[in-house]
PDB file of C-alpha atoms in Angstrom:
ATOM      1  CA  MET S 666      16.966   3.755  -7.013  1.00 97.00           C
ATOM      2  CA  LYS S 667      14.005   1.666  -5.887  1.00 98.00           C
ATOM      3  CA  ALA S 668      11.828   2.793  -2.993  1.00 98.00           C
ATOM      4  CA  VAL S 669       8.487   1.907  -1.430  1.00 98.00           C
ATOM      5  CA  VAL S 670       6.219   4.877  -2.144  1.00 98.00           C
ATOM      6  CA  ILE S 671       2.891   5.889  -0.612  1.00 98.00           C
ATOM      7  CA  THR S 672       0.794   6.391  -3.761  1.00 97.00           C
ATOM      8  CA  HIS S 673      -2.198   7.670  -1.762  1.00 97.00           C
ATOM      9  CA  PHE S 674      -3.264   7.623   1.860  1.00 96.00           C
ATOM     10  CA  GLY S 675      -4.956   4.469   3.063  1.00 97.00           C
ATOM     11  CA  GLY S 676      -4.358   0.786   3.687  1.00 97.00           C
ATOM     12  CA  PRO S 677      -1.355  -1.375   2.778  1.00 98.00           C
ATOM     13  CA  GLU S 678      -2.518  -1.548  -0.843  1.00 98.00           C
ATOM     14  CA  CYS S 679      -1.480   2.091  -1.323  1.00 97.00           C
ATOM     15  CA  LEU S 680       2.217   1.096  -1.142  1.00 98.00           C
ATOM     16  CA  ALA S 681       4.118   0.451  -4.382  1.00 98.00           C
ATOM     17  CA  VAL S 682       7.763   0.050  -5.393  1.00 98.00           C
ATOM     18  CA  LYS S 683       8.833   2.818  -7.777  1.00 98.00           C
ATOM     19  CA  GLU S 684      11.989   4.229  -9.320  1.00 98.00           C
ATOM     20  CA  VAL S 685      12.864   7.510  -7.585  1.00 97.00           C
ATOM     21  CA  THR S 686      15.835   9.868  -7.543  1.00 96.00           C
ATOM     22  CA  GLU S 687      18.725   8.889  -5.303  1.00 97.00           C
ATOM     23  CA  PRO S 688      18.897  11.332  -2.352  1.00 96.00           C
ATOM     24  CA  LEU S 689      21.410  14.161  -2.228  1.00 96.00           C
ATOM     25  CA  TYR S 690      23.562  14.481   0.886  1.00 97.00           C
ATOM     26  CA  SER S 691      24.717  17.665   2.603  1.00 96.00           C
ATOM     27  CA  SER S 692      28.098  18.514   4.094  1.00 97.00           C
ATOM     28  CA  HIS S 693      27.234  16.913   7.471  1.00 97.00           C
ATOM     29  CA  GLU S 694      25.481  13.862   6.056  1.00 98.00           C
ATOM     30  CA  VAL S 695      26.492  10.408   4.917  1.00 98.00           C
ATOM     31  CA  LEU S 696      24.944   8.406   2.085  1.00 98.00           C
ATOM     32  CA  ILE S 697      24.100   4.850   3.087  1.00 98.00           C
ATOM     33  CA  LYS S 698      23.545   1.935   0.740  1.00 98.00           C
ATOM     34  CA  VAL S 699      20.691   0.277   2.584  1.00 98.00           C
ATOM     35  CA  ARG S 700      21.013  -3.448   3.290  1.00 98.00           C
ATOM     36  CA  ALA S 701      18.005  -3.653   5.603  1.00 98.00           C
ATOM     37  CA  ALA S 702      15.261  -1.296   6.810  1.00 98.00           C
ATOM     38  CA  GLY S 703      13.149  -1.613   9.932  1.00 98.00           C
ATOM     39  CA  MET S 704       9.381  -1.117  10.072  1.00 98.00           C
ATOM     40  CA  ASN S 705       7.599   0.702  12.879  1.00 96.00           C
ATOM     41  CA  ARG S 706       4.052   1.673  13.828  1.00 92.00           C
ATOM     42  CA  PRO S 707       4.602   5.357  12.896  1.00 93.00           C
ATOM     43  CA  ASP S 708       5.044   4.114   9.307  1.00 96.00           C
ATOM     44  CA  ILE S 709       1.380   3.058   9.434  1.00 96.00           C
ATOM     45  CA  PHE S 710       0.329   6.506  10.623  1.00 94.00           C
ATOM     46  CA  GLN S 711       2.274   8.125   7.774  1.00 95.00           C
ATOM     47  CA  ARG S 712       0.733   5.739   5.254  1.00 97.00           C
ATOM     48  CA  LYS S 713      -2.741   6.684   6.489  1.00 96.00           C
ATOM     49  CA  GLY S 714      -1.971  10.399   6.324  1.00 94.00           C
ATOM     50  CA  ASN S 715      -2.006  10.885  10.102  1.00 90.00           C
ATOM     51  CA  TYR S 716       1.700  11.544  10.677  1.00 87.00           C
ATOM     52  CA  ALA S 717       3.243  14.192   8.445  1.00 84.00           C
ATOM     53  CA  ALA S 718       6.951  13.944   7.700  1.00 86.00           C
ATOM     54  CA  PRO S 719       9.088  16.775   9.121  1.00 87.00           C
ATOM     55  CA  GLU S 720      10.013  19.634   6.822  1.00 85.00           C
ATOM     56  CA  GLY S 721      12.637  18.638   4.282  1.00 85.00           C
ATOM     57  CA  VAL S 722      11.928  14.902   4.596  1.00 90.00           C
ATOM     58  CA  SER S 723      10.326  12.852   1.828  1.00 89.00           C
ATOM     59  CA  ALA S 724       6.592  12.742   2.528  1.00 90.00           C
ATOM     60  CA  ASP S 725       5.825   9.696   0.408  1.00 96.00           C
ATOM     61  CA  ILE S 726       8.579   7.256   1.442  1.00 97.00           C
ATOM     62  CA  PRO S 727       8.184   5.865   4.991  1.00 97.00           C
ATOM     63  CA  GLY S 728      10.902   4.300   7.112  1.00 98.00           C
ATOM     64  CA  LEU S 729      12.640   5.480  10.285  1.00 97.00           C
ATOM     65  CA  GLU S 730      15.648   3.155  10.571  1.00 98.00           C
ATOM     66  CA  VAL S 731      18.142   1.355   8.352  1.00 98.00           C
ATOM     67  CA  ALA S 732      21.385  -0.565   8.398  1.00 98.00           C
ATOM     68  CA  GLY S 733      23.921  -0.583   5.613  1.00 98.00           C
ATOM     69  CA  GLU S 734      27.251   0.605   4.287  1.00 98.00           C
ATOM     70  CA  ILE S 735      28.382   4.212   3.909  1.00 98.00           C
ATOM     71  CA  VAL S 736      29.152   4.885   0.233  1.00 98.00           C
ATOM     72  CA  ALA S 737      29.704   8.657   0.346  1.00 98.00           C
ATOM     73  CA  VAL S 738      30.354  11.339   2.989  1.00 98.00           C
ATOM     74  CA  GLY S 739      29.846  15.095   3.069  1.00 98.00           C
ATOM     75  CA  GLU S 740      32.844  17.402   3.284  1.00 98.00           C
ATOM     76  CA  SER S 741      32.256  18.162   6.985  1.00 97.00           C
ATOM     77  CA  VAL S 742      31.759  14.556   8.107  1.00 98.00           C
ATOM     78  CA  SER S 743      34.389  13.586  10.663  1.00 97.00           C
ATOM     79  CA  GLU S 744      32.867  10.580  12.440  1.00 97.00           C
ATOM     80  CA  TRP S 745      32.555   8.134   9.556  1.00 98.00           C
ATOM     81  CA  LYS S 746      34.279   7.061   6.379  1.00 98.00           C
ATOM     82  CA  ILE S 747      33.292   5.265   3.196  1.00 98.00           C
ATOM     83  CA  GLY S 748      32.938   1.545   3.854  1.00 98.00           C
ATOM     84  CA  ASP S 749      31.786   1.833   7.486  1.00 98.00           C
ATOM     85  CA  ARG S 750      28.941  -0.494   8.496  1.00 98.00           C
ATOM     86  CA  VAL S 751      26.322   1.511  10.371  1.00 98.00           C
ATOM     87  CA  CYS S 752      22.730   1.570  11.484  1.00 98.00           C
ATOM     88  CA  ALA S 753      20.918   4.890  11.585  1.00 98.00           C
ATOM     89  CA  LEU S 754      17.857   6.669  12.952  1.00 98.00           C
ATOM     90  CA  LEU S 755      16.016   8.555  10.209  1.00 97.00           C
ATOM     91  CA  SER S 756      13.259  11.147  10.005  1.00 95.00           C
ATOM     92  CA  GLY S 757      11.830   9.218   7.052  1.00 96.00           C
ATOM     93  CA  ALA S 758      12.554   7.707   3.614  1.00 97.00           C
ATOM     94  CA  GLY S 759      14.089   4.495   4.931  1.00 98.00           C
ATOM     95  CA  TYR S 760      12.182   2.104   2.640  1.00 98.00           C
ATOM     96  CA  ALA S 761      14.709   2.679  -0.138  1.00 98.00           C
ATOM     97  CA  GLN S 762      18.008   1.482  -1.579  1.00 98.00           C
ATOM     98  CA  TYR S 763      19.860   4.618  -0.464  1.00 98.00           C
ATOM     99  CA  VAL S 764      19.335   7.145   2.334  1.00 98.00           C
ATOM    100  CA  ALA S 765      21.094  10.336   3.387  1.00 98.00           C
ATOM    101  CA  VAL S 766      21.315  11.070   7.114  1.00 98.00           C
ATOM    102  CA  ASN S 767      23.220  13.345   9.468  1.00 98.00           C
ATOM    103  CA  GLN S 768      26.391  11.735  10.820  1.00 98.00           C
ATOM    104  CA  GLY S 769      25.145  12.270  14.385  1.00 97.00           C
ATOM    105  CA  GLN S 770      22.233   9.870  13.895  1.00 98.00           C
ATOM    106  CA  CYS S 771      24.407   6.895  12.943  1.00 98.00           C
ATOM    107  CA  LEU S 772      25.606   4.105  15.189  1.00 97.00           C
ATOM    108  CA  PRO S 773      28.180   1.407  14.507  1.00 96.00           C
ATOM    109  CA  ILE S 774      26.621  -2.017  14.039  1.00 95.00           C
ATOM    110  CA  PRO S 775      27.210  -3.953  17.288  1.00 90.00           C
ATOM    111  CA  GLU S 776      29.674  -6.814  17.035  1.00 87.00           C
ATOM    112  CA  GLY S 777      28.039 -10.007  15.804  1.00 90.00           C
ATOM    113  CA  PHE S 778      24.877  -8.314  14.516  1.00 94.00           C
ATOM    114  CA  SER S 779      23.804  -8.804  10.907  1.00 96.00           C
ATOM    115  CA  TYR S 780      22.453  -5.938   8.793  1.00 98.00           C
ATOM    116  CA  ILE S 781      18.934  -7.301   9.329  1.00 97.00           C
ATOM    117  CA  GLU S 782      19.344  -7.448  13.101  1.00 96.00           C
ATOM    118  CA  ALA S 783      20.962  -4.004  13.217  1.00 96.00           C
ATOM    119  CA  ALA S 784      18.154  -2.427  11.180  1.00 97.00           C
ATOM    120  CA  ALA S 785      15.730  -3.286  13.995  1.00 96.00           C
ATOM    121  CA  LEU S 786      17.760  -1.350  16.588  1.00 96.00           C
ATOM    122  CA  PRO S 787      17.837   2.451  16.075  1.00 96.00           C
ATOM    123  CA  GLU S 788      14.195   3.532  16.428  1.00 96.00           C
ATOM    124  CA  THR S 789      13.515   1.376  19.463  1.00 95.00           C
ATOM    125  CA  LEU S 790      16.942   1.992  21.015  1.00 96.00           C
ATOM    126  CA  PHE S 791      16.651   5.795  20.792  1.00 97.00           C
ATOM    127  CA  THR S 792      13.005   5.771  21.930  1.00 97.00           C
ATOM    128  CA  VAL S 793      13.520   3.463  24.894  1.00 97.00           C
ATOM    129  CA  TYR S 794      16.736   5.054  26.089  1.00 97.00           C
ATOM    130  CA  HIS S 795      15.352   8.594  25.997  1.00 98.00           C
ATOM    131  CA  ASN S 796      11.970   7.825  27.539  1.00 98.00           C
ATOM    132  CA  VAL S 797      12.846   5.106  30.050  1.00 98.00           C
ATOM    133  CA  PHE S 798      16.256   6.268  31.227  1.00 97.00           C
ATOM    134  CA  GLN S 799      16.458  10.000  30.492  1.00 97.00           C
ATOM    135  CA  ARG S 800      12.829  10.935  31.150  1.00 97.00           C
ATOM    136  CA  GLY S 801      11.843   8.025  33.377  1.00 98.00           C
ATOM    137  CA  ALA S 802      15.156   7.941  35.286  1.00 97.00           C
ATOM    138  CA  LEU S 803      14.913   4.156  35.715  1.00 98.00           C
ATOM    139  CA  MET S 804      17.585   2.832  38.055  1.00 96.00           C
ATOM    140  CA  ASN S 805      18.920  -0.470  39.306  1.00 95.00           C
ATOM    141  CA  SER S 806      16.503  -2.461  41.532  1.00 96.00           C
ATOM    142  CA  GLN S 807      13.469  -0.356  40.609  1.00 98.00           C
ATOM    143  CA  ALA S 808      10.222  -1.773  39.209  1.00 98.00           C
ATOM    144  CA  PHE S 809       9.408  -1.040  35.560  1.00 98.00           C
ATOM    145  CA  LEU S 810       6.177  -1.586  33.615  1.00 98.00           C
ATOM    146  CA  VAL S 811       5.968  -1.469  29.818  1.00 98.00           C
ATOM    147  CA  HIS S 812       2.712  -2.113  28.007  1.00 98.00           C
ATOM    148  CA  GLY S 813       2.780  -4.227  24.831  1.00 95.00           C
ATOM    149  CA  GLY S 814       5.938  -6.081  25.732  1.00 96.00           C
ATOM    150  CA  SER S 815       6.032  -8.255  22.611  1.00 95.00           C
ATOM    151  CA  GLY S 816       6.256  -5.330  20.174  1.00 94.00           C
ATOM    152  CA  GLY S 817       9.375  -3.578  18.937  1.00 94.00           C
ATOM    153  CA  ILE S 818       9.468  -0.939  21.680  1.00 96.00           C
ATOM    154  CA  GLY S 819       8.347  -3.399  24.352  1.00 97.00           C
ATOM    155  CA  SER S 820      10.908  -6.067  23.526  1.00 96.00           C
ATOM    156  CA  MET S 821      13.711  -3.494  23.568  1.00 96.00           C
ATOM    157  CA  ALA S 822      12.440  -1.926  26.799  1.00 97.00           C
ATOM    158  CA  ILE S 823      12.295  -5.286  28.572  1.00 98.00           C
ATOM    159  CA  GLN S 824      15.863  -6.133  27.655  1.00 96.00           C
ATOM    160  CA  LEU S 825      17.394  -2.738  28.460  1.00 96.00           C
ATOM    161  CA  ALA S 826      15.530  -2.536  31.770  1.00 97.00           C
ATOM    162  CA  LYS S 827      16.847  -5.972  32.733  1.00 96.00           C
ATOM    163  CA  LEU S 828      20.368  -4.906  31.750  1.00 94.00           C
ATOM    164  CA  CYS S 829      20.090  -2.017  34.211  1.00 93.00           C
ATOM    165  CA  GLY S 830      18.930  -4.366  36.979  1.00 95.00           C
ATOM    166  CA  ALA S 831      15.229  -3.474  37.135  1.00 98.00           C
ATOM    167  CA  LYS S 832      12.320  -5.807  37.893  1.00 98.00           C
ATOM    168  CA  VAL S 833      10.245  -5.837  34.697  1.00 98.00           C
ATOM    169  CA  TYR S 834       6.471  -6.096  34.368  1.00 98.00           C
ATOM    170  CA  THR S 835       4.681  -6.143  31.023  1.00 98.00           C
ATOM    171  CA  THR S 836       1.249  -6.670  29.460  1.00 98.00           C
ATOM    172  CA  VAL S 837       0.494  -8.794  26.377  1.00 97.00           C
ATOM    173  CA  SER S 838      -2.514 -10.040  24.420  1.00 96.00           C
ATOM    174  CA  SER S 839      -1.797 -13.793  24.315  1.00 96.00           C
ATOM    175  CA  ASP S 840      -0.045 -16.617  26.090  1.00 96.00           C
ATOM    176  CA  LYS S 841       2.293 -17.015  23.105  1.00 96.00           C
ATOM    177  CA  LYS S 842       3.425 -13.418  23.481  1.00 97.00           C
ATOM    178  CA  ALA S 843       3.786 -13.974  27.218  1.00 97.00           C
ATOM    179  CA  VAL S 844       6.257 -16.804  26.601  1.00 97.00           C
ATOM    180  CA  TYR S 845       8.211 -14.545  24.236  1.00 96.00           C
ATOM    181  CA  CYS S 846       8.422 -11.724  26.787  1.00 97.00           C
ATOM    182  CA  LYS S 847       9.619 -14.112  29.486  1.00 97.00           C
ATOM    183  CA  SER S 848      12.341 -15.313  27.120  1.00 96.00           C
ATOM    184  CA  LEU S 849      13.508 -11.684  26.903  1.00 96.00           C
ATOM    185  CA  GLY S 850      13.755 -11.476  30.691  1.00 96.00           C
ATOM    186  CA  ALA S 851      10.401 -10.084  31.837  1.00 98.00           C
ATOM    187  CA  ASP S 852       9.703 -11.031  35.456  1.00 98.00           C
ATOM    188  CA  VAL S 853       5.911 -10.595  35.495  1.00 98.00           C
ATOM    189  CA  VAL S 854       3.852 -10.950  32.300  1.00 98.00           C
ATOM    190  CA  ILE S 855       0.117 -10.236  32.342  1.00 98.00           C
ATOM    191  CA  ASN S 856      -2.276 -11.327  29.588  1.00 98.00           C
ATOM    192  CA  TYR S 857      -4.693  -8.399  29.584  1.00 97.00           C
ATOM    193  CA  ASN S 858      -7.363 -10.488  27.858  1.00 96.00           C
ATOM    194  CA  GLU S 859      -7.494 -12.732  30.927  1.00 97.00           C
ATOM    195  CA  GLU S 860      -6.454 -10.518  33.841  1.00 97.00           C
ATOM    196  CA  ASP S 861      -6.604  -6.864  34.894  1.00 97.00           C
ATOM    197  CA  TYR S 862      -3.023  -5.666  35.262  1.00 98.00           C
ATOM    198  CA  GLU S 863      -4.044  -3.163  37.952  1.00 97.00           C
ATOM    199  CA  VAL S 864      -5.359  -6.016  40.104  1.00 98.00           C
ATOM    200  CA  VAL S 865      -2.396  -8.312  39.429  1.00 98.00           C
ATOM    201  CA  ILE S 866       0.270  -5.689  40.168  1.00 98.00           C
ATOM    202  CA  GLY S 867      -1.490  -3.913  43.022  1.00 97.00           C
ATOM    203  CA  VAL S 868      -1.260  -0.363  44.340  1.00 97.00           C
ATOM    204  CA  ASP S 869       2.032   1.537  44.729  1.00 97.00           C
ATOM    205  CA  GLN S 870       4.320  -1.070  43.139  1.00 98.00           C
ATOM    206  CA  ILE S 871       5.906   0.492  40.012  1.00 98.00           C
ATOM    207  CA  ASP S 872       8.609   3.163  39.757  1.00 98.00           C
ATOM    208  CA  VAL S 873       8.508   3.793  35.994  1.00 98.00           C
ATOM    209  CA  VAL S 874       5.742   3.153  33.446  1.00 98.00           C
ATOM    210  CA  LEU S 875       6.255   3.370  29.678  1.00 98.00           C
ATOM    211  CA  ASP S 876       2.831   3.549  28.030  1.00 98.00           C
ATOM    212  CA  SER S 877       1.736   3.689  24.402  1.00 96.00           C
ATOM    213  CA  ILE S 878      -1.906   2.804  25.094  1.00 96.00           C
ATOM    214  CA  GLY S 879      -3.497   5.770  26.852  1.00 96.00           C
ATOM    215  CA  GLY S 880      -7.274   5.744  27.310  1.00 96.00           C
ATOM    216  CA  ASP S 881      -8.435   3.873  30.412  1.00 95.00           C
ATOM    217  CA  TYR S 882      -4.872   2.684  31.087  1.00 97.00           C
ATOM    218  CA  PHE S 883      -4.045   6.169  32.377  1.00 97.00           C
ATOM    219  CA  ALA S 884      -5.927   5.906  35.690  1.00 96.00           C
ATOM    220  CA  LYS S 885      -4.712   2.332  36.185  1.00 97.00           C
ATOM    221  CA  ASN S 886      -1.118   3.415  35.652  1.00 98.00           C
ATOM    222  CA  ILE S 887      -1.482   6.072  38.345  1.00 97.00           C
ATOM    223  CA  GLN S 888      -2.853   3.467  40.741  1.00 97.00           C
ATOM    224  CA  VAL S 889      -0.026   0.940  40.329  1.00 98.00           C
ATOM    225  CA  MET S 890       2.710   3.556  40.578  1.00 98.00           C
ATOM    226  CA  LYS S 891       4.773   4.266  43.657  1.00 98.00           C
ATOM    227  CA  PRO S 892       5.050   7.805  45.040  1.00 98.00           C
ATOM    228  CA  ASP S 893       7.586   9.874  43.074  1.00 98.00           C
ATOM    229  CA  GLY S 894       7.186   7.502  40.111  1.00 98.00           C
ATOM    230  CA  HIS S 895       7.584   8.457  36.446  1.00 98.00           C
ATOM    231  CA  LEU S 896       4.766   7.922  33.929  1.00 98.00           C
ATOM    232  CA  VAL S 897       5.981   8.407  30.353  1.00 98.00           C
ATOM    233  CA  TYR S 898       3.809   8.419  27.222  1.00 98.00           C
ATOM    234  CA  ILE S 899       4.988   7.707  23.679  1.00 96.00           C
ATOM    235  CA  ASN S 900       1.584   7.030  22.069  1.00 94.00           C
ATOM    236  CA  ALA S 901      -2.109   6.817  22.947  1.00 93.00           C
ATOM    237  CA  MET S 902      -3.627   4.000  20.903  1.00 91.00           C
ATOM    238  CA  LYS S 903      -6.778   3.861  23.052  1.00 93.00           C
ATOM    239  CA  GLY S 904      -7.231   7.620  23.065  1.00 94.00           C
ATOM    240  CA  GLY S 905      -5.373  10.751  24.079  1.00 94.00           C
ATOM    241  CA  LYS S 906      -8.119  12.345  26.161  1.00 95.00           C
ATOM    242  CA  VAL S 907      -8.061  11.061  29.734  1.00 95.00           C
ATOM    243  CA  GLU S 908      -9.400  12.144  33.104  1.00 93.00           C
ATOM    244  CA  LEU S 909      -6.736  13.138  35.620  1.00 94.00           C
ATOM    245  CA  ASN S 910      -7.388  13.317  39.354  1.00 94.00           C
ATOM    246  CA  LEU S 911      -5.028  16.118  40.297  1.00 95.00           C
ATOM    247  CA  PHE S 912      -5.266  15.271  43.986  1.00 96.00           C
ATOM    248  CA  LYS S 913      -4.022  11.739  43.245  1.00 94.00           C
ATOM    249  CA  LEU S 914      -1.192  13.202  41.157  1.00 95.00           C
ATOM    250  CA  MET S 915      -0.214  15.511  44.005  1.00 96.00           C
ATOM    251  CA  GLN S 916      -0.553  12.879  46.705  1.00 96.00           C
ATOM    252  CA  LYS S 917       1.755  10.503  44.852  1.00 97.00           C
ATOM    253  CA  ARG S 918       4.034  13.266  43.493  1.00 98.00           C
ATOM    254  CA  ILE S 919       3.923  11.600  40.058  1.00 98.00           C
ATOM    255  CA  TYR S 920       6.185  12.849  37.271  1.00 98.00           C
ATOM    256  CA  LEU S 921       4.029  12.860  34.123  1.00 97.00           C
ATOM    257  CA  SER S 922       5.826  13.147  30.803  1.00 97.00           C
ATOM    258  CA  GLY S 923       5.654  12.276  27.124  1.00 95.00           C
ATOM    259  CA  SER S 924       7.591  12.743  23.928  1.00 95.00           C
ATOM    260  CA  LEU S 925       7.755  12.243  20.174  1.00 91.00           C
ATOM    261  CA  LEU S 926      11.144  11.494  18.650  1.00 92.00           C
ATOM    262  CA  ARG S 927      10.786  12.000  14.906  1.00 91.00           C
ATOM    263  CA  SER S 928      10.361  15.787  14.903  1.00 88.00           C
ATOM    264  CA  ARG S 929      13.191  16.514  17.348  1.00 93.00           C
ATOM    265  CA  PRO S 930      16.214  18.391  15.929  1.00 93.00           C
ATOM    266  CA  VAL S 931      19.415  16.706  14.840  1.00 95.00           C
ATOM    267  CA  LEU S 932      21.357  18.094  17.815  1.00 96.00           C
ATOM    268  CA  PHE S 933      18.960  16.415  20.247  1.00 96.00           C
ATOM    269  CA  LYS S 934      19.179  13.074  18.439  1.00 97.00           C
ATOM    270  CA  ARG S 935      22.941  13.314  18.361  1.00 97.00           C
ATOM    271  CA  THR S 936      23.041  13.932  22.112  1.00 97.00           C
ATOM    272  CA  VAL S 937      20.887  10.854  22.715  1.00 97.00           C
ATOM    273  CA  ARG S 938      23.103   8.879  20.311  1.00 97.00           C
ATOM    274  CA  ASP S 939      26.214   9.904  22.241  1.00 97.00           C
ATOM    275  CA  GLU S 940      24.719   8.777  25.572  1.00 96.00           C
ATOM    276  CA  ILE S 941      23.645   5.470  24.041  1.00 96.00           C
ATOM    277  CA  MET S 942      27.208   4.959  22.831  1.00 94.00           C
ATOM    278  CA  GLN S 943      28.573   5.671  26.318  1.00 94.00           C
ATOM    279  CA  GLN S 944      25.969   3.981  28.506  1.00 92.00           C
ATOM    280  CA  ILE S 945      24.379   1.189  26.461  1.00 91.00           C
ATOM    281  CA  PHE S 946      26.664   0.065  23.644  1.00 88.00           C
ATOM    282  CA  PRO S 947      29.380  -1.333  25.935  1.00 86.00           C
ATOM    283  CA  LEU S 948      26.700  -3.724  27.267  1.00 85.00           C
ATOM    284  CA  LEU S 949      25.346  -4.881  23.898  1.00 82.00           C
ATOM    285  CA  ASN S 950      26.331  -8.164  22.339  1.00 78.00           C
ATOM    286  CA  LYS S 951      24.611 -11.308  21.095  1.00 75.00           C
ATOM    287  CA  LYS S 952      24.450 -12.663  24.628  1.00 79.00           C
ATOM    288  CA  THR S 953      22.926  -9.609  26.292  1.00 85.00           C
ATOM    289  CA  LEU S 954      20.511  -8.459  23.558  1.00 89.00           C
ATOM    290  CA  GLN S 955      18.309 -10.992  21.823  1.00 85.00           C
ATOM    291  CA  SER S 956      17.515 -10.309  18.178  1.00 80.00           C
ATOM    292  CA  ASN S 957      13.868  -9.328  17.941  1.00 87.00           C
ATOM    293  CA  VAL S 958      13.390  -9.739  14.175  1.00 95.00           C
ATOM    294  CA  TYR S 959      10.206 -11.719  13.589  1.00 96.00           C
ATOM    295  CA  ARG S 960      10.174 -11.793   9.786  1.00 97.00           C
ATOM    296  CA  THR S 961      11.843 -10.207   6.760  1.00 98.00           C
ATOM    297  CA  PHE S 962      10.346  -9.027   3.468  1.00 98.00           C
ATOM    298  CA  ARG S 963      11.622  -7.777   0.127  1.00 98.00           C
ATOM    299  CA  LEU S 964      10.695  -4.230  -0.883  1.00 98.00           C
ATOM    300  CA  GLU S 965       8.358  -5.727  -3.470  1.00 98.00           C
ATOM    301  CA  GLU S 966       6.435  -7.375  -0.612  1.00 98.00           C
ATOM    302  CA  ALA S 967       5.608  -4.057   1.073  1.00 98.00           C
ATOM    303  CA  VAL S 968       1.845  -4.602   0.900  1.00 98.00           C
ATOM    304  CA  ALA S 969       2.081  -7.978   2.642  1.00 98.00           C
ATOM    305  CA  ALA S 970       4.560  -6.547   5.148  1.00 98.00           C
ATOM    306  CA  HIS S 971       2.193  -3.744   6.136  1.00 98.00           C
ATOM    307  CA  GLN S 972      -0.754  -6.105   6.314  1.00 98.00           C
ATOM    308  CA  LEU S 973       1.150  -7.983   9.013  1.00 98.00           C
ATOM    309  CA  LEU S 974       2.326  -4.729  10.616  1.00 97.00           C
ATOM    310  CA  ASP S 975      -1.290  -3.532  10.780  1.00 96.00           C
ATOM    311  CA  SER S 976      -2.491  -6.781  12.327  1.00 95.00           C
ATOM    312  CA  GLY S 977      -0.071  -6.727  15.265  1.00 92.00           C
ATOM    313  CA  ASP S 978       0.001 -10.518  15.025  1.00 93.00           C
ATOM    314  CA  PHE S 979       3.759 -10.827  15.455  1.00 95.00           C
ATOM    315  CA  MET S 980       6.462 -10.430  18.081  1.00 95.00           C
ATOM    316  CA  GLY S 981       9.419  -8.080  17.841  1.00 95.00           C
ATOM    317  CA  LYS S 982      10.158  -6.305  14.580  1.00 96.00           C
ATOM    318  CA  LEU S 983       9.524  -6.643  10.835  1.00 98.00           C
ATOM    319  CA  VAL S 984      12.413  -5.774   8.531  1.00 98.00           C
ATOM    320  CA  PHE S 985      12.929  -5.234   4.790  1.00 98.00           C
ATOM    321  CA  ASP S 986      15.865  -7.236   3.432  1.00 98.00           C
ATOM    322  CA  LEU S 987      17.574  -5.395   0.546  1.00 98.00           C
ATOM    323  CA  GLN S 988      20.671  -7.615   0.330  1.00 93.00           C
TER     324      GLN S 988
END
């Protein structure tokens, strides 16, 4: 099969399409013929050598989510059958024509969604649901802040938070991205190149913050949060070392948390998948969830795709089209 391979660690130019061996599948796994594969920021970290693949996962083929058709099933698979259209969360190796994945990490493609649209769902859906709703405990009528609202995680977080009835705040880098976030349902959008979000929002206003920035955002997040609020970290692009005023933490009774999804065991991912199926999927359709696919690429265009992914000059998600 064809796959996008990391030939050496570095920039986008280190990616190349090569012929590799089709993956084997175990008794609890399905083999998916990939029709589309989503791209995510962790793929950049893996390409640069800063994000090692979990044990047993291909180290040189990035990709954390796909959509396609099941073409083979292991002997212990009970949830799926050959011919089912699914999207799936992976631990890696998604930039390829075939992937093998545990049955518990697959989701049915929502009604009306194309393979390309479905391939942009799993990574952001699992990440947002776990961190915003399970860890952050976001509830109806609460105030929610997500930084980087125009990205893959941000655009999913805005829409799911609105579905649950929250008031949504977000930060962006341009007026164009602000318009996009408002189209997704964000109530308050702050261009951080023009305004300080701490000043705009004010003190004690937010119940749940989802942050991937870190650095000097940490103290600002604490300031804008209400007492008993939840601050959840999924990345730290501006730095992971921050100064914490413990007295402020105690005074506000802040719940401080963070998580990484890729290295979690299959059982955990399956549990999250099951809750998503029960709590979120009944709400998803073309009217309630806007497709956030910004642009598609062929596998052979991997270098150009990652150049755009690196730049951040896009809104929503980038997807490989293998159809």
